[in-house]
CSV table of C-alpha atoms and ligand atoms in Angstrom, one decimal:
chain,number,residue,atom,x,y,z
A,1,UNK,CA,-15.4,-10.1,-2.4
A,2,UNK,CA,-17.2,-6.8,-3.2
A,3,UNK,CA,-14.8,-4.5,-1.8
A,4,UNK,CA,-11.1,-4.4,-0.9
A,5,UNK,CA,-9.6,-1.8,1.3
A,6,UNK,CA,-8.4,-3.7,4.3
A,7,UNK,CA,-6.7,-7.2,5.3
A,8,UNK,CA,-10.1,-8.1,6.8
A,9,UNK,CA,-11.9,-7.9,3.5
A,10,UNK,CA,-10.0,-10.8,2.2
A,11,UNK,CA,-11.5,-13.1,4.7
A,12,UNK,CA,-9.1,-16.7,5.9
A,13,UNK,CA,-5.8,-14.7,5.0
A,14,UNK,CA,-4.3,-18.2,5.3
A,15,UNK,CA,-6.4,-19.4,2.9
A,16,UNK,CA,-5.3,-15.9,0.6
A,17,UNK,CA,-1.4,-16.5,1.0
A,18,UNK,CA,-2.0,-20.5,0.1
A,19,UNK,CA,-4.0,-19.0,-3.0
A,20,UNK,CA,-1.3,-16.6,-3.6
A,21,UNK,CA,1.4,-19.8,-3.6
A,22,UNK,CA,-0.8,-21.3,-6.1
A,23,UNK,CA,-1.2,-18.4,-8.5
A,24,UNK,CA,2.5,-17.7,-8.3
A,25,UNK,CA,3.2,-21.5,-9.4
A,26,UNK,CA,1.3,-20.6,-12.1
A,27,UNK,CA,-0.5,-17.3,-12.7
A,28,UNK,CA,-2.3,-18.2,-15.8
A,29,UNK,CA,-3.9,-20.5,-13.9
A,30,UNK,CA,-7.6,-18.7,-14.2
A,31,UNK,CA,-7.1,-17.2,-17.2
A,32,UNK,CA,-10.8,-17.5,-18.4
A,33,UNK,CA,-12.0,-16.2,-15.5
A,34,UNK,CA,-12.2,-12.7,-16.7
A,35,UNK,CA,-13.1,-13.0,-20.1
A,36,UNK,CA,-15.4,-9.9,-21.2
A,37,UNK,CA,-15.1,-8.6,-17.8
A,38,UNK,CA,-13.7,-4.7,-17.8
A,39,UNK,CA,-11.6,-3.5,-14.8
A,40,UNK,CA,-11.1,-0.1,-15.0
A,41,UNK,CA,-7.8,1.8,-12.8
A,42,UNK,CA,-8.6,5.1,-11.7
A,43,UNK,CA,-5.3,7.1,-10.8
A,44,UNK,CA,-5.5,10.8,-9.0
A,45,UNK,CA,-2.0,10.2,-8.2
A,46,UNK,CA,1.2,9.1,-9.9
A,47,UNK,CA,2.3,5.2,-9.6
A,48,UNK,CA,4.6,2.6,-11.7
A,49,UNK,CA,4.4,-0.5,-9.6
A,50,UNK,CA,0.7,-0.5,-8.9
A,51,UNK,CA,-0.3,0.3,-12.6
A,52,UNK,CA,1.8,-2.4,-13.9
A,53,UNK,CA,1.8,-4.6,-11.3
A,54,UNK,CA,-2.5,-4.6,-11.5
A,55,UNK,CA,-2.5,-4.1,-15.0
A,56,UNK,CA,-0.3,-7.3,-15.5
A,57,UNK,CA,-2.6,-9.1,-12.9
A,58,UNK,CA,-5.9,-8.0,-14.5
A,59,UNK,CA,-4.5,-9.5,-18.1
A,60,UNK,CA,-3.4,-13.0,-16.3
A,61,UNK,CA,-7.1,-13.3,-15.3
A,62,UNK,CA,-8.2,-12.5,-19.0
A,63,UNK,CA,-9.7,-9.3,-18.4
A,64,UNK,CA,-9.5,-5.6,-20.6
A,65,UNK,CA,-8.4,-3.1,-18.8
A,66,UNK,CA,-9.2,0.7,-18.9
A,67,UNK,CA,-6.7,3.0,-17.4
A,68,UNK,CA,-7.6,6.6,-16.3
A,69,UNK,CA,-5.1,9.3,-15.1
A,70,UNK,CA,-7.9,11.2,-14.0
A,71,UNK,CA,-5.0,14.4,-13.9
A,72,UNK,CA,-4.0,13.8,-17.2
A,73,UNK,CA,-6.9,14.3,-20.0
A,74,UNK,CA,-10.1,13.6,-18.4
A,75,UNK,CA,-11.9,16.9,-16.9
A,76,UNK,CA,-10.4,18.3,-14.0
A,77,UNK,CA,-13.1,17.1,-10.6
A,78,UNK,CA,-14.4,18.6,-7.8
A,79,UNK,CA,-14.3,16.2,-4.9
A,80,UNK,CA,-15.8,18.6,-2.5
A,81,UNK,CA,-19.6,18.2,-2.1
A,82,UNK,CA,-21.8,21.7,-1.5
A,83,UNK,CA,-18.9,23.6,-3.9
A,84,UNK,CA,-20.3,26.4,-6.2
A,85,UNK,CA,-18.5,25.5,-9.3
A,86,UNK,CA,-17.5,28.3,-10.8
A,87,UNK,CA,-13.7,27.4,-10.9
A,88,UNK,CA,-11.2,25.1,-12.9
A,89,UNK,CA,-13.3,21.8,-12.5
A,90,UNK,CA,-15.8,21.5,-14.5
A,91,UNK,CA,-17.2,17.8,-13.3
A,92,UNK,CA,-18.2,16.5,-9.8
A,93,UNK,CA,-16.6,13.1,-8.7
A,94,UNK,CA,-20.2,12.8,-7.9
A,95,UNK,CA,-21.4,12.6,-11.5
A,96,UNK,CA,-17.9,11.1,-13.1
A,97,UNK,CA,-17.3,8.6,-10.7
A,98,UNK,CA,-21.2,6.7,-12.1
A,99,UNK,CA,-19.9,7.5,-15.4
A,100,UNK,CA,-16.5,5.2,-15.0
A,101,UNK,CA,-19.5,2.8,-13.5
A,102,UNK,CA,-21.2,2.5,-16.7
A,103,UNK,CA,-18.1,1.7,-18.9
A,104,UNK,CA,-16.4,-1.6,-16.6
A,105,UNK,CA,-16.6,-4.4,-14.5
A,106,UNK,CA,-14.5,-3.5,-11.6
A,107,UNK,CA,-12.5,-0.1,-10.6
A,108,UNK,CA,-9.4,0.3,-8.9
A,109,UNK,CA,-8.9,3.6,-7.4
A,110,UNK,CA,-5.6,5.5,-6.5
A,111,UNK,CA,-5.6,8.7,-4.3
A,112,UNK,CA,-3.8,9.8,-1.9
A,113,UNK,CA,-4.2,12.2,1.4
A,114,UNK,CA,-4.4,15.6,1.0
A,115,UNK,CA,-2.2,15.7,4.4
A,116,UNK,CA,-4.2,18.8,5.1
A,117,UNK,CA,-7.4,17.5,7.0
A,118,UNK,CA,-7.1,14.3,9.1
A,119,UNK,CA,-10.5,13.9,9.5
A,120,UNK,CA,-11.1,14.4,5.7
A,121,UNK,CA,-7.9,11.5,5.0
A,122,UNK,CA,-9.0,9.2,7.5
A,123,UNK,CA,-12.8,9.2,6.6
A,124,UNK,CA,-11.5,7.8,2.7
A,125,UNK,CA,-13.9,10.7,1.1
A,126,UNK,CA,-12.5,9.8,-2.6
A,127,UNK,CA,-12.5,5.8,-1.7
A,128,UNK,CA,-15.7,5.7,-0.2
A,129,UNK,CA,-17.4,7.6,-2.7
A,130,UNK,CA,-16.3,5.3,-5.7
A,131,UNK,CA,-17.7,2.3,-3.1
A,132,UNK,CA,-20.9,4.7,-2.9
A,133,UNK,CA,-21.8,5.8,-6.4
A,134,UNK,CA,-20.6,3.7,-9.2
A,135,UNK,CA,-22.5,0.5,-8.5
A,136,UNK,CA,-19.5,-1.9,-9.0
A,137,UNK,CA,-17.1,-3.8,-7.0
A,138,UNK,CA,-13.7,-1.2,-5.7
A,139,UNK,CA,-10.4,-2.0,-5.0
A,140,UNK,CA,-8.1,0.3,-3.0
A,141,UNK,CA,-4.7,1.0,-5.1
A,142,UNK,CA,-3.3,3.0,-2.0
A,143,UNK,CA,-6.2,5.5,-0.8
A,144,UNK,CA,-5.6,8.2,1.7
A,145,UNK,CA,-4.9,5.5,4.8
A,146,UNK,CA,-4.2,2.4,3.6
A,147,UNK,CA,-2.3,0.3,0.5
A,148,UNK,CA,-3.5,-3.4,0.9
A,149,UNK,CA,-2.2,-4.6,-2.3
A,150,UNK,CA,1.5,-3.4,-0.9
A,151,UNK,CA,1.0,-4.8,2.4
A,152,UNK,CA,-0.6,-8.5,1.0
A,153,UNK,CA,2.5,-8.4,-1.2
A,154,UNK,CA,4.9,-7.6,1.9
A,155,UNK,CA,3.3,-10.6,3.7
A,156,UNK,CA,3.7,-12.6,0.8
A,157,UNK,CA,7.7,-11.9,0.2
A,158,UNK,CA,7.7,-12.2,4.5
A,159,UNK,CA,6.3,-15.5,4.1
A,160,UNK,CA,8.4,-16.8,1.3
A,161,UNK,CA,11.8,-16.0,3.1
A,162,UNK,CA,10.8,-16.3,6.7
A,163,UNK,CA,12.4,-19.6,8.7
A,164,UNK,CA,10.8,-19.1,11.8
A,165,UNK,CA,7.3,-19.3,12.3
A,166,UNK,CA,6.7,-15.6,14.4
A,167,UNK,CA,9.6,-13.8,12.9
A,168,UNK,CA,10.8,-10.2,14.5
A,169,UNK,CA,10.0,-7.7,12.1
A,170,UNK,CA,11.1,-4.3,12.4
A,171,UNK,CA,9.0,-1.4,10.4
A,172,UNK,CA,11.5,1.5,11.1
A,173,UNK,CA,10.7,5.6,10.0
A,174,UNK,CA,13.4,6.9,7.8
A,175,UNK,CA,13.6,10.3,6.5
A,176,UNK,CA,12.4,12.2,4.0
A,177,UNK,CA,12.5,15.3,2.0
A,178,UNK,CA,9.0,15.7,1.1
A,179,UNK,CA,5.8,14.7,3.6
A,180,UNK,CA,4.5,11.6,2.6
A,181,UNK,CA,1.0,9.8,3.9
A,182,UNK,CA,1.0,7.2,6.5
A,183,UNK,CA,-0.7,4.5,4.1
A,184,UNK,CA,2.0,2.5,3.2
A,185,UNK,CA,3.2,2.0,7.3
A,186,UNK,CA,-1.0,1.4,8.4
A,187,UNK,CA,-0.8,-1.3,5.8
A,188,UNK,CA,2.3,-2.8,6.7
A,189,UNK,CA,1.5,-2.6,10.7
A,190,UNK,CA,-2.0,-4.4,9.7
A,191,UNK,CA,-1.0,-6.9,7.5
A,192,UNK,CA,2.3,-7.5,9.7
A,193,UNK,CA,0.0,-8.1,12.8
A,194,UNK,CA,-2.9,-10.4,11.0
A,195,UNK,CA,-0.5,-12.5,9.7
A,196,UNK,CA,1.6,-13.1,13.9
A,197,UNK,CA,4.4,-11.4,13.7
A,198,UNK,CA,6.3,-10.0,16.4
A,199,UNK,CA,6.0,-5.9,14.9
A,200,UNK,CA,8.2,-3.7,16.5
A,201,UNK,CA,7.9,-0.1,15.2
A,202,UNK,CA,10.2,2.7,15.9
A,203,UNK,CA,10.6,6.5,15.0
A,204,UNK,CA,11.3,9.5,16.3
A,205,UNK,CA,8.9,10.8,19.1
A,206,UNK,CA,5.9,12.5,17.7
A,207,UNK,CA,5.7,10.1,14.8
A,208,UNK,CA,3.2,7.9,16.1
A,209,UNK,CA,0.8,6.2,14.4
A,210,UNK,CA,-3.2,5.2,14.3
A,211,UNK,CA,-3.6,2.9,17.0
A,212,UNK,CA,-6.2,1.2,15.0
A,213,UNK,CA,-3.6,0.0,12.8
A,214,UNK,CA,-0.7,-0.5,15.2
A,215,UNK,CA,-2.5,-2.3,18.3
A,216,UNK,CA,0.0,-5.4,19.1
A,217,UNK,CA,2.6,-4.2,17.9
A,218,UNK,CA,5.6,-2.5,20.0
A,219,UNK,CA,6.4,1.2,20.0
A,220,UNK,CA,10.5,1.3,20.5
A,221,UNK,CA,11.3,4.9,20.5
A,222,UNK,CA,15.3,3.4,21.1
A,223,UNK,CA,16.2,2.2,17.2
A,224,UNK,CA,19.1,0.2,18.1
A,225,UNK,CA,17.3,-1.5,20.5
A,226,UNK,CA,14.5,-2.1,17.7
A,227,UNK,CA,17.2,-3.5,14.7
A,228,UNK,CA,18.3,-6.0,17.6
A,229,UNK,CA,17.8,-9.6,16.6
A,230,UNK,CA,15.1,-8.0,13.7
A,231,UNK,CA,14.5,-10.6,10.7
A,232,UNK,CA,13.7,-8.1,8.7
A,233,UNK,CA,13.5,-4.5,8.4
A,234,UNK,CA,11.1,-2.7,6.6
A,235,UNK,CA,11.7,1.0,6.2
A,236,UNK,CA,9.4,3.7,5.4
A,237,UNK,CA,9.2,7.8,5.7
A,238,UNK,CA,5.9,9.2,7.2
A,239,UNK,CA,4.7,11.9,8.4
A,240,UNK,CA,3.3,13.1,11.8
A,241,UNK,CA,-0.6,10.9,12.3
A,242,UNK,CA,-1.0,12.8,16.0
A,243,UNK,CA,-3.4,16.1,16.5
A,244,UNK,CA,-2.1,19.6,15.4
A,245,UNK,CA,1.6,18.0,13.9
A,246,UNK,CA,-1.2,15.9,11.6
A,247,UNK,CA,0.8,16.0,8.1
A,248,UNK,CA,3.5,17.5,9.2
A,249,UNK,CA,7.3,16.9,8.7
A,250,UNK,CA,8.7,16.8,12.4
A,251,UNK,CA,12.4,15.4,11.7
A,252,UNK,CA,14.7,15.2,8.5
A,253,UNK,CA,17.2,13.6,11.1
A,254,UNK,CA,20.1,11.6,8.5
A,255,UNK,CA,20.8,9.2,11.8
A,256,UNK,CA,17.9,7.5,10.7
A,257,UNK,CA,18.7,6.1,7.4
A,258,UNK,CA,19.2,2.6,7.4
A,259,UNK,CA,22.6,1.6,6.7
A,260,UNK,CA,25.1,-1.5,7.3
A,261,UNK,CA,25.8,-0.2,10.8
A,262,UNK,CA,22.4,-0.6,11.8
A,263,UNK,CA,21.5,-3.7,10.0
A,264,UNK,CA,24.4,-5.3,11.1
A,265,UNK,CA,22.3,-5.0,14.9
A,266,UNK,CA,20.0,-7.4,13.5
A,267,UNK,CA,20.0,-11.3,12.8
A,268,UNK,CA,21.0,-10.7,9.0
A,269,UNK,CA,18.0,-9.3,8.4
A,270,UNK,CA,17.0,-8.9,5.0
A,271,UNK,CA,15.6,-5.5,4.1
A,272,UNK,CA,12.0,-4.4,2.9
A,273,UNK,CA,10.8,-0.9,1.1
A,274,UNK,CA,8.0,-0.5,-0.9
A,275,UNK,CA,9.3,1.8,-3.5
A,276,UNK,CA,9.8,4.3,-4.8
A,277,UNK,CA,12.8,4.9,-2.3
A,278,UNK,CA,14.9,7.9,-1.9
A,279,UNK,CA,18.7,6.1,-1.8
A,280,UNK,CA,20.4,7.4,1.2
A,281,UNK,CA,17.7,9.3,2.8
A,282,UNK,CA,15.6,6.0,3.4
A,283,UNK,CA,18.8,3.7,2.9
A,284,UNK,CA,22.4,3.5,1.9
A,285,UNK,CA,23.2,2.1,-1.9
A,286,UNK,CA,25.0,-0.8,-0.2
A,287,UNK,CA,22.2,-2.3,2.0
A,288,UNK,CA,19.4,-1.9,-0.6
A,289,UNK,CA,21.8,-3.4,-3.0
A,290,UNK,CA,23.0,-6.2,-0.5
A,291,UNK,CA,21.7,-9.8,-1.6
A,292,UNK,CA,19.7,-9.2,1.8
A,293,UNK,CA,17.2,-6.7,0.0
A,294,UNK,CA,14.1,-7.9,-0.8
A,295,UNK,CA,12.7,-4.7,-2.9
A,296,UNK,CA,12.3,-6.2,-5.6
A,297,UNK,CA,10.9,-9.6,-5.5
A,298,UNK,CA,8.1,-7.5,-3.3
A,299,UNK,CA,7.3,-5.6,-6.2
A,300,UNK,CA,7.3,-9.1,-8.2
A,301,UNK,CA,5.0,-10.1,-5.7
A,302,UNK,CA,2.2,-7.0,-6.2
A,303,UNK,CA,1.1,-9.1,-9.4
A,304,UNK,CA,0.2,-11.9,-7.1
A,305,UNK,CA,-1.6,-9.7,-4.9
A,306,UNK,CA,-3.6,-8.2,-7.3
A,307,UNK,CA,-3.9,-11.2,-8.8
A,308,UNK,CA,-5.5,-12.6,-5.8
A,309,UNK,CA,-7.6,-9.9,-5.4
A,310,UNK,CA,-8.9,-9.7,-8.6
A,311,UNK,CA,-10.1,-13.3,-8.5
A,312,UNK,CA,-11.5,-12.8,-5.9
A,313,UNK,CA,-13.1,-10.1,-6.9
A,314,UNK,CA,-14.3,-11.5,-10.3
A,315,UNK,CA,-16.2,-14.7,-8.4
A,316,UNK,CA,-18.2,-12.2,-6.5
A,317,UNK,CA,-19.7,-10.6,-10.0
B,401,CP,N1,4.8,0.7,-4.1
B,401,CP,C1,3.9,1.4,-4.9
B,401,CP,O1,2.7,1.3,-4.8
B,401,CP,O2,4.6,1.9,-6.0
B,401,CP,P1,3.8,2.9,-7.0
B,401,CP,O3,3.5,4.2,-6.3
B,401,CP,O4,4.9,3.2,-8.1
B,401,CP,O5,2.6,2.3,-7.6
C-alpha cells in the first residue's frame, strides 16, 4: 500500500479488521518488519492521540521515527504555488516537502482545512502534494477531508462491541464553540458505510454533508427519531459542507448535546467521540463517563490502526 487517505486504499477491509484482531492479540507481532526503515510525522496542526497513537505503532513495527511540528522550529512554508515570497515564509512546501523525502522511509502528514476555500479543502492541496513531490509512501493523519486512521479505529472498537451483525449506528452533530472541519464525520460516514451498517446521520438543517461520503446512509433531520433503537451513537461538531455557509458555524443550539435523556431513546447504546471533546457542548460528564462510552478504548484502538497501516505500508517498500 503506497498511499493511505481513504477506506478504499486499504483494499479487503475484512481482511484489514481480521489483521487488526491479530495485531491487537499481539502487536509486537512484526516487530522486525521495520528495522532501519524511517517514518517521518509531519504535523501543521496540533494532535495528542494521533502522535502517540502512530508513534507507538511505528515503534511496535521496529521503525525510528522522526517527528516534525512543521509550526514549531522548522521555517515557516508557503503552500501557495505562484506566491512572490517576500513575506514571513521563507520555504515553499514545494522545495521542503522533497527535503523531508530525503531524510525517511514513510511520511505521515497532518493538516487541516483552512475552512476558507472548499474547493482549496476538498482538492487535499497540502496531502496531495506530499503524495506528489517527496517520492515516498504518505499516510493521511487527518488532512483537510478525511481521518482514516480515526475512522479504521471507530470500525474496529464498532466491531469489537457490536452483537448484531448490521448494527444502527447513529453519527449525530453536536455543538460547538469554535468551527471545526468535516473530516472526522466524512471518515466516520465512510468507514461506517464500507463496513454495512445501518448509518443514520442527523443535524440541524444546513449541516449537510459531501454526498460522496454519506451515500447510503440516512439523513434524519428529527434527532429523537434518529437515537431511536441506535446501538451506538457517535457524536461529532462540524461545520456547514453546503455552498456559500461552506465553513461556517450555522447553530450553537445546547438542545443538541448528547445527554442521558437522549441516550436513554436508544437500545443502550454505547457512545462514540473521537476526541478531543468539549464536555457538555458535545456531551454531558455523565454519559461520556457512563460504562457505555467507548472514547477511550477507540483511542486504544488508533495504535492498531496505525499499526495496520504501517505494515502495510512497510511490505509495499
Ligand atoms: N482523534 C484525534 O485525532 O486526536 P488528536 O487530534 O489529538 O490527534
Amino acid at each position: 500500500m503506497r498511499y493511505f487517505t481513504s477506506v478504499s486504499d486499504l483494499g479487503d477491509l475484512s481482511e484489514a479488521l481480521r489483521l487488526a484482531k491479530e495485531i491487537k492479540a499481539d502487536r509486537f507481532k512484526y516487530d522486525t518488519l521495520g528495522r532501519h526503515k524511517t517514518l517521518m510525522m509531519v504535523f501543521f496542526n496540533s494532535s495528542l492521540r494521533t502522535r502517540l497513537s502512530t508513534q507507538k505503532a511505528a515503534l511496535n513495527l521496529g521503525m525510528n521515527v522522526i517527528v516534525l511540528d512543521v509550526n514549531a522550529g522548522a521555517w515557516k512554508l508557503e503552500t501557495e504555488r505562484g506566491v512572490i515570497m517576500d513575506g514571513d515564509k521563507p520555504e515553499h512546501l514545494l522545495e521542503a516537502i522533497p527535503v523531508m523525502g530525503c531524510y525517511c522511509d514513510i511520511i505521515g502528514v497532518r493538516s487541516f482545512a483552512g475552512l476558507t476555500s472548499r474547493e482549496y479543502d476538498y482538492g487535499e492541496v497540502v496531502l496531495n502534494n506530499f503524495i506528489k513531490y517527496s517520492g515516498r509512501p504518505v499516510f493521511s493523519m487527518e488532512a483537510a477531508t478525511g481521518h482514516p486512521l480515526q475512522g479504521f479505529a471507530d470500525i474496529i472498537t464498532i466491531e469489537e462491541h457490536k452483537t448484531k451483525p448490521r448494527p444502527k449506528v447513529v453519527m449525530s452533530w453536536a455543538p460547538h464553540p469554535r468551527a471545526l472541519p468535516q473530516a472526522v464525520p466524512n471518515s466516520f460516514a465512510q468507514w461506517s458505510l464500507a463496513a454495512g451498517y445501518d448509518l443514520v446521520i442527523t443535524h440541524p438543517h444546513g449541516y449537510e454533508l459531501d454526498e460522496r461520503f454519506t451515500k447510503g446512509a440516512t439523513i434524519e433531520y428529527d434527532r429523537e427519531k434518529a437515537f431511536e433503537g441506535a446501538d451506538f451513537v457517535y457524536a461529532k461538531n462540524w461545520s456547514a459542507y453546503a455552498g456559500d455557509n461552506y465553513g461556517a458555524i450555522l447553530s450553537k443550539d445546547r438542545s443538541w448535546t448528547v445527554d442521558s435523556r437522549t441516550m436513554a431513546l436508544t437500545n443502550d447504546a454505547y457512545f462514540m467521540h473521537c476526541l478531543p471533546v468539549r464536555r457538555n457542548m458535545i456531551v454531558t460528564d455523565d454519559v461520556i463517563e457512563s460504562p457505555r462510552s467507548l472514547v477511550i478504548p477507540e483511542t486504544a484502538n488508533r495504535e492498531i490502526s496505525a499499526t495496520v497501516v504501517l505494515k502495510k505500508m512497510l511490505e509495499s517498500l
